Short mmCIF file of C-alpha atoms in Angstrom, two decimals:
data_model
loop_
_atom_site.label_atom_id
_atom_site.label_comp_id
_atom_site.label_asym_id
_atom_site.label_seq_id
_atom_site.Cartn_x
_atom_site.Cartn_y
_atom_site.Cartn_z
CA MET A 1 53.81 -50.19 -117.16
CA THR A 2 52.55 -48.48 -114.02
CA GLN A 3 49.93 -50.34 -112.08
CA THR A 4 46.56 -48.75 -111.45
CA PRO A 5 45.14 -48.81 -107.91
CA GLU A 6 42.71 -51.46 -109.15
CA HIS A 7 45.58 -53.76 -110.06
CA ASP A 8 47.09 -53.31 -106.62
CA LEU A 9 43.91 -54.74 -105.15
CA ILE A 10 43.14 -57.70 -107.38
CA LEU A 11 45.91 -60.18 -106.57
CA PRO A 12 46.06 -59.77 -102.76
CA LEU A 13 42.27 -59.62 -102.52
CA THR A 14 41.75 -62.74 -104.62
CA SER A 15 44.32 -64.57 -102.53
CA PHE A 16 42.73 -63.44 -99.25
CA LEU A 17 39.21 -64.40 -100.36
CA SER A 18 40.24 -67.78 -101.75
CA THR A 19 41.63 -68.63 -98.33
CA ALA A 20 38.68 -67.14 -96.45
CA THR A 21 36.04 -68.94 -98.54
CA ARG A 22 38.04 -72.08 -99.37
CA SER A 23 36.67 -71.72 -102.87
CA PRO A 24 37.89 -70.51 -106.26
CA VAL A 25 37.52 -66.74 -106.46
CA THR A 26 37.56 -64.59 -109.58
CA LEU A 27 37.59 -60.84 -109.16
CA HIS A 28 36.19 -59.54 -112.46
CA HIS A 29 36.26 -55.86 -111.70
CA ALA A 30 37.05 -53.42 -108.91
CA ALA A 31 35.97 -49.78 -109.18
CA PRO A 32 36.42 -46.98 -106.65
CA LEU A 33 33.21 -45.74 -105.06
CA ALA A 34 32.22 -42.37 -103.66
CA GLY A 35 35.43 -40.61 -104.72
CA GLY A 36 37.43 -39.00 -101.95
CA ALA A 37 41.21 -38.72 -101.72
CA SER A 38 41.49 -41.69 -99.40
CA ARG A 39 39.91 -44.10 -101.93
CA ASP A 40 38.67 -46.37 -99.17
CA MET A 41 35.52 -47.79 -100.81
CA TRP A 42 35.45 -50.15 -103.79
CA LEU A 43 32.71 -51.87 -105.75
CA LEU A 44 33.71 -55.47 -106.47
CA ASP A 45 32.26 -57.66 -109.17
CA MET A 46 33.32 -61.18 -108.32
CA GLU A 47 32.60 -64.85 -108.61
CA ILE A 48 32.94 -67.13 -105.62
CA ASP A 49 32.52 -70.80 -106.42
CA ASP A 50 30.42 -70.10 -109.56
CA GLU A 51 28.19 -67.57 -107.80
CA ARG A 52 28.62 -64.10 -109.22
CA GLY A 53 27.74 -61.07 -107.20
CA LYS A 54 28.53 -57.48 -106.35
CA PHE A 55 30.20 -56.52 -103.10
CA VAL A 56 31.55 -53.39 -101.46
CA LEU A 57 34.98 -53.20 -99.86
CA ARG A 58 35.55 -50.66 -97.09
CA ARG A 59 39.11 -50.01 -96.05
CA ASP A 60 40.64 -47.91 -93.24
CA PRO A 61 41.88 -44.61 -94.68
CA PRO A 62 45.53 -43.68 -94.03
CA THR A 63 44.58 -40.92 -91.56
CA GLN A 64 41.61 -40.90 -89.22
CA MET A 65 39.46 -37.86 -89.98
CA PHE A 66 37.25 -38.15 -86.91
CA GLU A 67 38.57 -39.41 -83.60
CA GLN A 68 35.20 -40.82 -82.75
CA ALA A 69 34.92 -42.98 -85.86
CA LEU A 70 34.99 -46.75 -85.44
CA SER A 71 37.69 -48.90 -87.00
CA ARG A 72 36.71 -51.28 -89.78
CA ALA A 73 36.72 -54.23 -87.38
CA HIS A 74 34.35 -52.47 -85.01
CA GLU A 75 32.12 -51.29 -87.82
CA PHE A 76 31.98 -54.89 -89.08
CA ALA A 77 30.93 -56.05 -85.63
CA VAL A 78 28.10 -53.55 -85.20
CA MET A 79 26.83 -54.10 -88.76
CA THR A 80 26.77 -57.85 -88.15
CA ALA A 81 24.76 -57.37 -84.96
CA ALA A 82 22.38 -55.03 -86.77
CA TYR A 83 21.94 -57.55 -89.59
CA GLN A 84 21.20 -60.32 -87.11
CA ALA A 85 18.72 -58.07 -85.27
CA GLY A 86 16.70 -57.64 -88.44
CA VAL A 87 17.87 -54.19 -89.48
CA ARG A 88 18.01 -53.58 -93.23
CA VAL A 89 21.75 -53.31 -93.72
CA ALA A 90 24.26 -54.57 -96.27
CA ARG A 91 25.23 -58.04 -95.10
CA PRO A 92 28.84 -57.95 -93.84
CA ARG A 93 30.75 -60.97 -95.17
CA TRP A 94 34.51 -60.91 -94.56
CA LEU A 95 36.75 -58.92 -92.27
CA CYS A 96 40.51 -58.66 -92.71
CA GLU A 97 42.49 -57.10 -89.88
CA ASP A 98 45.86 -57.98 -91.42
CA PRO A 99 47.29 -54.71 -92.83
CA SER A 100 49.71 -56.58 -95.08
CA VAL A 101 46.94 -57.70 -97.46
CA LEU A 102 45.72 -54.31 -98.72
CA GLY A 103 47.76 -51.83 -96.69
CA SER A 104 45.20 -51.41 -93.91
CA PRO A 105 42.32 -53.37 -92.36
CA PHE A 106 39.21 -53.77 -94.50
CA PHE A 107 35.91 -55.59 -94.71
CA ILE A 108 33.65 -56.68 -97.53
CA MET A 109 29.87 -56.50 -97.50
CA GLU A 110 27.20 -57.37 -100.03
CA TYR A 111 26.28 -54.59 -102.41
CA VAL A 112 22.83 -53.08 -102.03
CA GLU A 113 21.28 -51.46 -105.09
CA GLY A 114 19.65 -48.09 -104.58
CA VAL A 115 20.01 -44.33 -104.26
CA GLY A 116 22.05 -42.79 -101.47
CA ILE A 117 22.45 -39.19 -102.57
CA GLY A 118 20.23 -37.00 -100.40
CA ARG A 119 19.01 -34.57 -103.03
CA LYS A 120 18.04 -37.41 -105.32
CA VAL A 121 16.20 -39.29 -102.57
CA VAL A 122 14.01 -36.29 -101.77
CA THR A 123 13.31 -35.19 -105.37
CA ALA A 124 13.51 -38.11 -107.84
CA PRO A 125 10.03 -38.71 -109.32
CA GLU A 126 10.57 -42.48 -109.41
CA LEU A 127 11.02 -42.46 -105.61
CA ALA A 128 7.69 -40.81 -104.80
CA HIS A 129 6.22 -44.00 -103.35
CA ALA A 130 9.40 -44.63 -101.37
CA ARG A 131 9.20 -41.15 -99.85
CA ALA A 132 5.63 -41.82 -98.74
CA VAL A 133 6.55 -44.97 -96.84
CA LEU A 134 10.00 -43.97 -95.58
CA PRO A 135 9.03 -42.13 -92.36
CA GLU A 136 7.27 -45.23 -91.03
CA GLN A 137 10.04 -47.56 -92.20
CA LEU A 138 12.82 -45.38 -90.80
CA ALA A 139 11.01 -45.12 -87.46
CA ALA A 140 10.55 -48.89 -87.29
CA GLN A 141 14.18 -49.57 -88.18
CA LEU A 142 15.43 -47.04 -85.63
CA ALA A 143 13.36 -48.72 -82.94
CA ILE A 144 15.15 -52.01 -83.73
CA ILE A 145 18.57 -50.33 -83.79
CA HIS A 146 17.92 -48.81 -80.36
CA GLN A 147 17.27 -52.29 -78.98
CA ILE A 148 20.71 -53.63 -79.91
CA PRO A 149 22.43 -54.24 -76.54
CA PRO A 150 25.28 -51.76 -76.19
CA GLU A 151 27.04 -54.06 -73.68
CA LEU A 152 28.01 -56.29 -76.63
CA PHE A 153 30.42 -53.58 -77.77
CA PRO A 154 32.71 -52.24 -75.04
CA PHE A 155 34.59 -50.20 -77.65
CA LEU A 156 31.64 -47.89 -78.34
CA PRO A 157 32.13 -44.26 -77.23
CA ARG A 158 29.87 -43.59 -74.26
CA PRO A 159 29.47 -40.78 -71.71
CA PRO A 160 31.50 -41.26 -68.52
CA GLU A 161 29.66 -42.18 -65.31
CA ASN A 162 28.89 -38.71 -64.02
CA ARG A 163 28.00 -36.91 -67.24
CA SER A 164 24.72 -37.11 -69.20
CA PRO A 165 24.73 -37.58 -72.98
CA ALA A 166 23.47 -34.01 -73.34
CA GLN A 167 26.24 -32.62 -71.16
CA ILE A 168 28.87 -34.60 -73.09
CA ALA A 169 27.58 -33.30 -76.41
CA LEU A 170 27.91 -29.72 -75.17
CA ASP A 171 31.32 -30.43 -73.58
CA GLN A 172 32.56 -31.66 -76.95
CA ALA A 173 31.19 -28.62 -78.79
CA TYR A 174 32.82 -26.20 -76.33
CA ALA A 175 36.07 -28.15 -76.56
CA ILE A 176 36.25 -27.76 -80.34
CA LEU A 177 35.56 -24.01 -80.10
CA ASP A 178 38.25 -23.58 -77.45
CA ASP A 179 40.71 -25.73 -79.36
CA LEU A 180 40.23 -23.54 -82.44
CA GLY A 181 40.44 -20.33 -80.42
CA VAL A 182 37.12 -19.23 -81.92
CA HIS A 183 35.11 -16.50 -80.17
CA ASP A 184 31.64 -16.64 -81.66
CA PRO A 185 28.90 -15.07 -79.52
CA THR A 186 26.21 -16.82 -81.56
CA PHE A 187 27.52 -20.31 -80.80
CA GLU A 188 28.10 -19.28 -77.18
CA PHE A 189 24.52 -18.05 -76.96
CA CYS A 190 23.17 -21.27 -78.46
CA LEU A 191 25.31 -23.56 -76.30
CA ARG A 192 24.38 -21.66 -73.16
CA TRP A 193 20.70 -21.90 -74.05
CA ALA A 194 21.09 -25.61 -74.72
CA GLU A 195 22.89 -26.08 -71.41
CA ARG A 196 19.95 -24.51 -69.61
CA HIS A 197 17.45 -26.76 -71.41
CA MET A 198 19.09 -30.17 -71.19
CA PRO A 199 16.66 -33.09 -71.28
CA VAL A 200 16.80 -35.96 -68.84
CA CYS A 201 17.86 -39.25 -70.42
CA ASP A 202 16.04 -42.13 -68.75
CA ARG A 203 17.96 -44.86 -70.48
CA MET A 204 20.94 -44.76 -72.81
CA THR A 205 20.87 -47.04 -75.83
CA PHE A 206 22.92 -48.13 -78.82
CA LEU A 207 22.83 -45.37 -81.47
CA HIS A 208 23.68 -45.48 -85.18
CA GLY A 209 25.19 -42.01 -84.84
CA ASP A 210 24.56 -40.58 -88.31
CA TYR A 211 21.01 -41.70 -89.09
CA ARG A 212 19.71 -39.40 -91.80
CA ILE A 213 18.86 -39.10 -95.45
CA GLY A 214 22.18 -39.25 -97.25
CA ASN A 215 23.36 -42.27 -95.25
CA LEU A 216 20.43 -44.48 -96.24
CA ILE A 217 20.19 -46.48 -99.47
CA ILE A 218 16.70 -46.05 -100.90
CA ASN A 219 14.97 -47.96 -103.69
CA ALA A 220 11.49 -47.78 -105.20
CA ASP A 221 10.05 -49.72 -102.24
CA GLY A 222 11.67 -47.52 -99.60
CA LEU A 223 14.61 -48.31 -97.35
CA ALA A 224 17.07 -50.78 -98.86
CA ALA A 225 19.93 -50.42 -96.37
CA VAL A 226 21.19 -48.30 -93.51
CA ALA A 227 24.79 -47.35 -94.33
CA ASP A 228 27.74 -45.64 -92.65
CA TRP A 229 27.92 -47.25 -89.23
CA GLU A 230 31.24 -45.66 -88.25
CA PHE A 231 29.73 -43.20 -85.75
CA CYS A 232 27.85 -45.71 -83.61
CA HIS A 233 27.96 -44.83 -79.96
CA VAL A 234 26.01 -45.16 -76.72
CA GLY A 235 23.79 -42.25 -75.79
CA ASP A 236 20.35 -40.70 -75.60
CA PRO A 237 18.00 -42.26 -78.19
CA ASP A 238 16.24 -38.91 -78.52
CA GLU A 239 19.46 -37.64 -80.09
CA GLU A 240 18.71 -39.93 -83.01
CA LEU A 241 15.16 -38.56 -83.32
CA GLY A 242 16.22 -34.93 -83.52
CA TYR A 243 19.26 -35.42 -85.73
CA PRO A 244 17.48 -36.51 -88.94
CA CYS A 245 15.21 -33.44 -88.61
CA MET A 246 18.09 -31.01 -89.14
CA ARG A 247 17.51 -28.62 -92.04
CA ASP A 248 20.63 -29.71 -93.91
CA TRP A 249 19.31 -33.29 -93.96
CA ARG A 250 16.13 -32.16 -95.74
CA PHE A 251 18.25 -31.55 -98.84
CA GLY A 252 16.28 -28.56 -100.05
CA ASN A 253 12.79 -29.74 -99.00
CA GLY A 254 12.96 -27.40 -96.01
CA ARG A 255 9.26 -27.43 -95.19
CA LEU A 256 9.26 -31.19 -94.55
CA ARG A 257 10.99 -31.32 -91.21
CA PHE A 258 11.71 -35.02 -91.15
CA GLY A 259 14.40 -35.61 -93.75
CA GLY A 260 12.64 -33.60 -96.43
CA LEU A 261 10.01 -36.39 -96.47
CA SER A 262 7.24 -35.57 -94.00
CA ASP A 263 6.38 -33.54 -90.94
CA ARG A 264 8.04 -34.55 -87.72
CA GLU A 265 4.97 -35.98 -85.99
CA THR A 266 4.52 -38.65 -88.67
CA PHE A 267 7.99 -39.96 -87.86
CA LEU A 268 7.84 -39.54 -84.06
CA GLN A 269 4.43 -41.16 -83.69
CA ALA A 270 5.59 -44.11 -85.77
CA TYR A 271 8.69 -44.42 -83.59
CA GLU A 272 6.57 -44.33 -80.44
CA ARG A 273 4.39 -47.15 -81.80
CA HIS A 274 7.34 -49.32 -82.78
CA SER A 275 9.46 -48.65 -79.69
CA GLY A 276 6.67 -48.65 -77.11
CA ARG A 277 8.28 -45.54 -75.62
CA THR A 278 6.70 -42.09 -75.22
CA VAL A 279 8.98 -39.42 -76.60
CA SER A 280 9.36 -35.90 -75.21
CA ARG A 281 9.05 -33.41 -78.07
CA ASP A 282 11.12 -30.92 -76.07
CA ALA A 283 13.94 -33.46 -75.93
CA VAL A 284 13.76 -33.99 -79.70
CA ASP A 285 13.85 -30.20 -80.15
CA PHE A 286 16.98 -30.07 -77.99
CA TRP A 287 18.80 -32.67 -80.07
CA GLU A 288 17.82 -31.08 -83.38
CA LEU A 289 19.25 -27.82 -82.03
CA VAL A 290 22.43 -29.49 -80.76
CA GLY A 291 22.83 -31.26 -84.11
CA ASN A 292 22.83 -27.87 -85.84
CA ILE A 293 25.21 -26.29 -83.32
CA ARG A 294 27.63 -29.21 -83.58
CA TRP A 295 27.54 -29.29 -87.38
CA GLY A 296 28.16 -25.51 -87.46
CA ILE A 297 31.15 -25.89 -85.16
CA ILE A 298 32.52 -28.90 -87.04
CA CYS A 299 32.42 -26.74 -90.19
CA LEU A 300 34.80 -24.33 -88.48
CA SER A 301 37.05 -27.22 -87.58
CA GLN A 302 37.04 -28.49 -91.17
CA ALA A 303 37.87 -25.01 -92.49
CA ASN A 304 40.77 -24.93 -90.07
CA ARG A 305 42.33 -27.96 -91.77
CA HIS A 306 42.66 -25.75 -94.86
CA LEU A 307 43.58 -22.55 -93.02
CA SER A 308 46.32 -24.27 -91.01
CA GLY A 309 47.90 -25.47 -94.24
CA ARG A 310 47.44 -29.14 -93.29
CA GLU A 311 45.09 -29.83 -96.19
CA PRO A 312 44.63 -27.01 -98.74
CA SER A 313 41.18 -27.44 -100.22
CA VAL A 314 38.48 -25.10 -101.53
CA GLU A 315 35.88 -27.51 -100.18
CA LEU A 316 37.25 -27.30 -96.65
CA ALA A 317 37.66 -23.53 -96.94
CA SER A 318 34.04 -23.12 -98.04
CA LEU A 319 32.79 -24.97 -94.95
CA GLY A 320 34.05 -22.04 -92.90
CA ARG A 321 31.39 -19.88 -94.51
CA ARG A 322 28.70 -22.58 -94.28
CA SER A 323 29.01 -22.46 -90.52
CA ALA A 324 26.88 -19.29 -90.37
CA GLU A 325 23.97 -21.18 -91.97
CA MET A 326 23.84 -23.62 -89.07
CA ALA A 327 24.36 -20.80 -86.58
CA LEU A 328 21.40 -18.90 -88.03
CA GLU A 329 19.24 -22.03 -88.10
CA SER A 330 20.13 -22.63 -84.43
CA VAL A 331 19.12 -19.10 -83.40
CA LEU A 332 15.84 -19.38 -85.33
CA LEU A 333 15.13 -22.73 -83.65
CA ILE A 334 15.74 -21.21 -80.21
CA ARG A 335 13.51 -18.26 -81.01
CA GLY A 336 10.79 -20.69 -82.09
CA PHE A 337 11.20 -22.75 -78.90
CA GLU A 338 10.99 -19.61 -76.74
CA GLU A 339 7.89 -18.39 -78.55
CA GLY A 340 6.35 -21.84 -78.14
CA GLU A 341 7.11 -21.75 -74.41
CA ALA A 342 5.59 -18.30 -74.11
CA ARG A 343 2.39 -19.44 -75.84
CA HIS A 344 1.91 -22.68 -73.95
CA GLY A 345 3.56 -21.85 -70.65
CA MET B 1 42.21 7.88 -110.49
CA ALA B 2 41.19 4.33 -109.55
CA ASP B 3 42.86 1.37 -111.27
CA ARG B 4 40.44 -0.47 -113.53
CA PRO B 5 39.42 -3.22 -113.21
CA MET B 6 38.76 -2.44 -109.55
CA LEU B 7 38.87 -5.14 -106.89
CA ALA B 8 35.25 -6.18 -107.35
CA GLU B 9 35.71 -6.25 -111.12
CA LEU B 10 38.84 -8.40 -110.83
CA LEU B 11 36.96 -10.96 -108.77
CA ASP B 12 34.08 -10.87 -111.20
CA ALA B 13 36.42 -11.37 -114.17
CA VAL B 14 38.00 -14.45 -112.62
CA ARG B 15 34.62 -15.85 -111.56
CA GLY B 16 33.15 -15.27 -115.00
CA HIS B 17 36.11 -16.95 -116.70
CA LEU B 18 35.94 -20.03 -114.48
CA GLU B 19 32.20 -20.34 -114.78
CA THR B 20 31.95 -19.74 -118.52
CA TYR B 21 35.02 -21.56 -119.82
CA VAL B 22 36.68 -23.75 -117.22
CA VAL B 23 33.73 -25.46 -115.51
CA PRO B 24 32.13 -26.69 -118.77
CA ALA B 25 35.51 -28.04 -119.91
CA LEU B 26 35.80 -30.12 -116.74
CA LYS B 27 32.62 -32.13 -117.27
CA GLY B 28 34.64 -35.34 -117.64
CA GLU B 29 36.62 -34.80 -114.45
CA GLN B 30 34.05 -35.28 -111.73
CA LYS B 31 36.15 -34.25 -108.74
CA LEU B 32 37.83 -31.23 -110.35
CA TYR B 33 34.49 -30.11 -111.82
CA PHE B 34 32.86 -30.13 -108.40
CA GLN B 35 35.84 -28.41 -106.75
CA THR B 36 35.84 -25.64 -109.39
CA LEU B 37 32.12 -25.05 -108.79
CA VAL B 38 33.01 -24.59 -105.14
CA ALA B 39 35.80 -22.18 -106.14
CA VAL B 40 33.32 -20.17 -108.24
CA ASN B 41 30.99 -20.00 -105.27
CA LEU B 42 33.80 -18.76 -103.03
CA LEU B 43 34.45 -15.95 -105.51
CA ARG B 44 30.75 -15.02 -105.36
CA ILE B 45 31.00 -14.94 -101.58
CA ALA B 46 34.11 -12.74 -101.86
CA GLU B 47 32.24 -10.34 -104.16
CA ARG B 48 29.35 -10.04 -101.69
CA GLU B 49 31.73 -9.61 -98.79
CA LEU B 50 33.46 -6.81 -100.66
CA ALA B 51 30.13 -5.12 -101.23
CA HIS B 52 28.63 -5.56 -97.74
CA GLY B 53 31.27 -6.75 -95.28
CA ALA B 54 32.47 -3.36 -94.06
CA SER B 55 28.98 -2.07 -93.27
CA HIS B 56 28.09 -5.36 -91.54
CA ARG B 57 31.13 -5.00 -89.30
CA ARG B 58 30.24 -1.39 -88.49
CA ASP B 59 26.68 -2.45 -87.60
CA GLU B 60 28.03 -5.25 -85.44
CA TRP B 61 30.27 -2.80 -83.53
CA LEU B 62 27.41 -0.42 -82.86
CA ARG B 63 25.12 -3.28 -81.78
CA LEU B 64 27.80 -4.44 -79.35
CA ASN B 65 27.77 -0.96 -77.85
CA ASP B 66 24.02 -1.28 -77.22
CA LEU B 67 24.19 -4.86 -76.02
CA THR B 68 27.07 -4.45 -73.59
CA GLY B 69 26.36 -0.88 -72.56
CA ASP B 70 30.00 -0.15 -73.37
CA ASN B 71 30.08 2.70 -75.87
CA GLN B 72 33.30 2.45 -77.81
CA PRO B 73 33.94 4.78 -80.78
CA LEU B 74 33.97 3.10 -84.15
CA PRO B 75 37.57 2.47 -85.31
CA PRO B 76 37.98 4.21 -88.68
CA GLU B 77 40.59 1.79 -90.07
CA PRO B 78 39.15 -1.58 -91.31
CA ALA B 79 42.01 -3.58 -89.74
CA ASP B 80 41.44 -1.95 -86.37
CA LEU B 81 37.71 -2.57 -86.64
CA LEU B 82 38.34 -6.25 -87.38
CA ASN B 83 40.79 -6.67 -84.50
CA GLY B 84 38.56 -4.65 -82.20
CA LEU B 85 35.58 -6.87 -82.98
CA GLU B 86 37.62 -9.99 -82.25
CA THR B 87 38.65 -8.57 -78.86
CA ARG B 88 35.12 -7.48 -77.96
CA ASN B 89 33.64 -10.80 -79.07
CA ALA B 90 36.12 -12.71 -76.95
CA VAL B 91 35.02 -10.66 -73.93
CA LEU B 92 31.34 -11.16 -74.81
CA CYS B 93 31.80 -14.93 -75.18
CA ALA B 94 33.40 -15.17 -71.74
CA ALA B 95 30.53 -13.17 -70.26
CA ILE B 96 27.91 -15.42 -71.90
CA ARG B 97 29.67 -18.53 -70.63
CA ALA B 98 29.79 -17.07 -67.14
CA GLY B 99 26.01 -16.67 -67.18
CA GLU B 100 25.94 -12.87 -67.41
CA TYR B 101 23.32 -13.01 -70.18
CA ASP B 102 21.02 -15.52 -68.49
CA SER B 103 18.31 -13.08 -67.37
CA ALA B 104 15.23 -13.01 -69.60
CA GLU B 105 15.91 -9.45 -70.69
CA ARG B 106 19.61 -9.85 -71.46
CA ASN B 107 19.05 -13.21 -73.13
CA ALA B 108 16.43 -11.70 -75.43
CA ALA B 109 18.79 -8.86 -76.33
CA LEU B 110 21.58 -11.36 -77.01
CA LEU B 111 19.27 -13.47 -79.18
CA GLU B 112 18.42 -10.40 -81.23
CA HIS B 113 22.11 -9.53 -81.63
CA ALA B 114 22.95 -13.10 -82.64
CA LEU B 115 20.09 -13.13 -85.13
CA LEU B 116 21.23 -9.93 -86.82
CA THR B 117 24.88 -10.98 -86.90
CA THR B 118 24.20 -14.39 -88.40
CA THR B 119 21.63 -13.01 -90.85
CA ALA B 120 24.29 -10.62 -92.14
CA ALA B 121 26.78 -13.51 -92.42
CA VAL B 122 24.32 -15.67 -94.36
CA GLU B 123 23.45 -12.72 -96.60
CA ILE B 124 27.05 -12.91 -97.75
CA ALA B 125 27.56 -16.69 -97.58
CA ASN B 126 24.28 -17.95 -99.03
CA PRO B 127 21.62 -15.35 -99.90
CA LYS B 128 19.35 -18.00 -101.44
CA LEU B 129 19.09 -19.77 -98.10
CA LEU B 130 18.36 -16.47 -96.39
CA ALA B 131 15.46 -15.91 -98.77
CA VAL B 132 14.08 -19.35 -97.91
CA LEU B 133 14.40 -18.75 -94.15
CA ILE B 134 12.69 -15.39 -94.44
CA THR B 135 9.71 -16.88 -96.28
CA GLU B 136 9.40 -19.51 -93.52
CA MET B 137 9.29 -16.97 -90.70
CA GLY B 138 5.90 -16.94 -89.03
CA ASP B 139 5.17 -20.42 -90.38
CA PRO B 140 8.11 -22.65 -89.49
CA PRO B 141 8.23 -26.29 -90.60
CA THR B 142 6.60 -28.68 -88.15
#
């Protein structure tokens, strides 16, 4: 009888956890989460020393999709720091760096009940109250995240000495275009405009790196947990204020600029109150623009994985055509910024 | 006499078959169901490209003439037009990166060109989004 992937997990995992907890462990059920070919997330239903609970296992995939993504050990470390700082995050429990247990390093965190899917968060009737309180909550949580000392984590990607976070972001975007051999006047126009409007970053901070609806677990009371900490890095905190305002992260509620939940000022003013820092709206504009440019360029890179034959996939192929959506959004943003400048001087 | 079904009709036949018979039969296979929806969407994009792509490329060529001041005759063969656009766009990109479009006037002209090019692309890739963006013009989200 062939073993299912679930069976491959149960014995080594039970053995690892028994040792780690020095208690009897019964793994009742393991189910794959979130699909994906790499199958690197599992929902565990287990009993440790008579206490039954649900946990999530996150394992390193066989190939690294993004160079900038943190390893499981590093993700475990930043999540632990966030948990200790008072951020709402799934509590990380056990880390295993020994690849012989499950094939690659993994960690286990407590399971947090709630809705993660973006479209559902912004439209489900039962989450109406949550949507009303989320902008304030998300601003408050972000202010805490930005206070986590980045020096604790030397492994975090950070701009080199002589380059600002803004400059690095543009460098990276240009590098992907050049690597792909793409000649797109729209992206060139947008990057050039961005280069000529770079904000000054007074102080770099710890950043979550992918803070937006879709990566947040929401329940009826609002934010239940901030998920997906693999893109943490050190940079300009204003990047993290513009990023969640991107149109794609409004999941169809385009008119509500902050995550399809509220206008932008509601979120920014709350962040200013909780962080004690005055935020330049021009800087937030810049980072929303750069978020769109980068996402548009990454789409081209994803399509290339299909076109090169490395990973034939209709999903990857379709991203090549999605790129134009972000390009158009970027041009419209720039036009809006220019018109705003013309009006106010 | 043209072969029937013609190219557009072939694409439509395949799309219709997938959408009507295959997608509903995949309801129990979450991943394959989702991927086939994506495949159906790609066929819709292909149909729109077939209908509008050639005229978009011709417009883009003529706009490049205006933008760059370099009046090149429109290549009659589609393959030559495609290759020609790639060559001209590579030259334009280098010029933008070198700062040749930084003046207020040239930048405004480039913005306009970029807007029209991307609008045409989104008309093919996602016309529903284009409709949304058009309704927002003049009253953008704050």
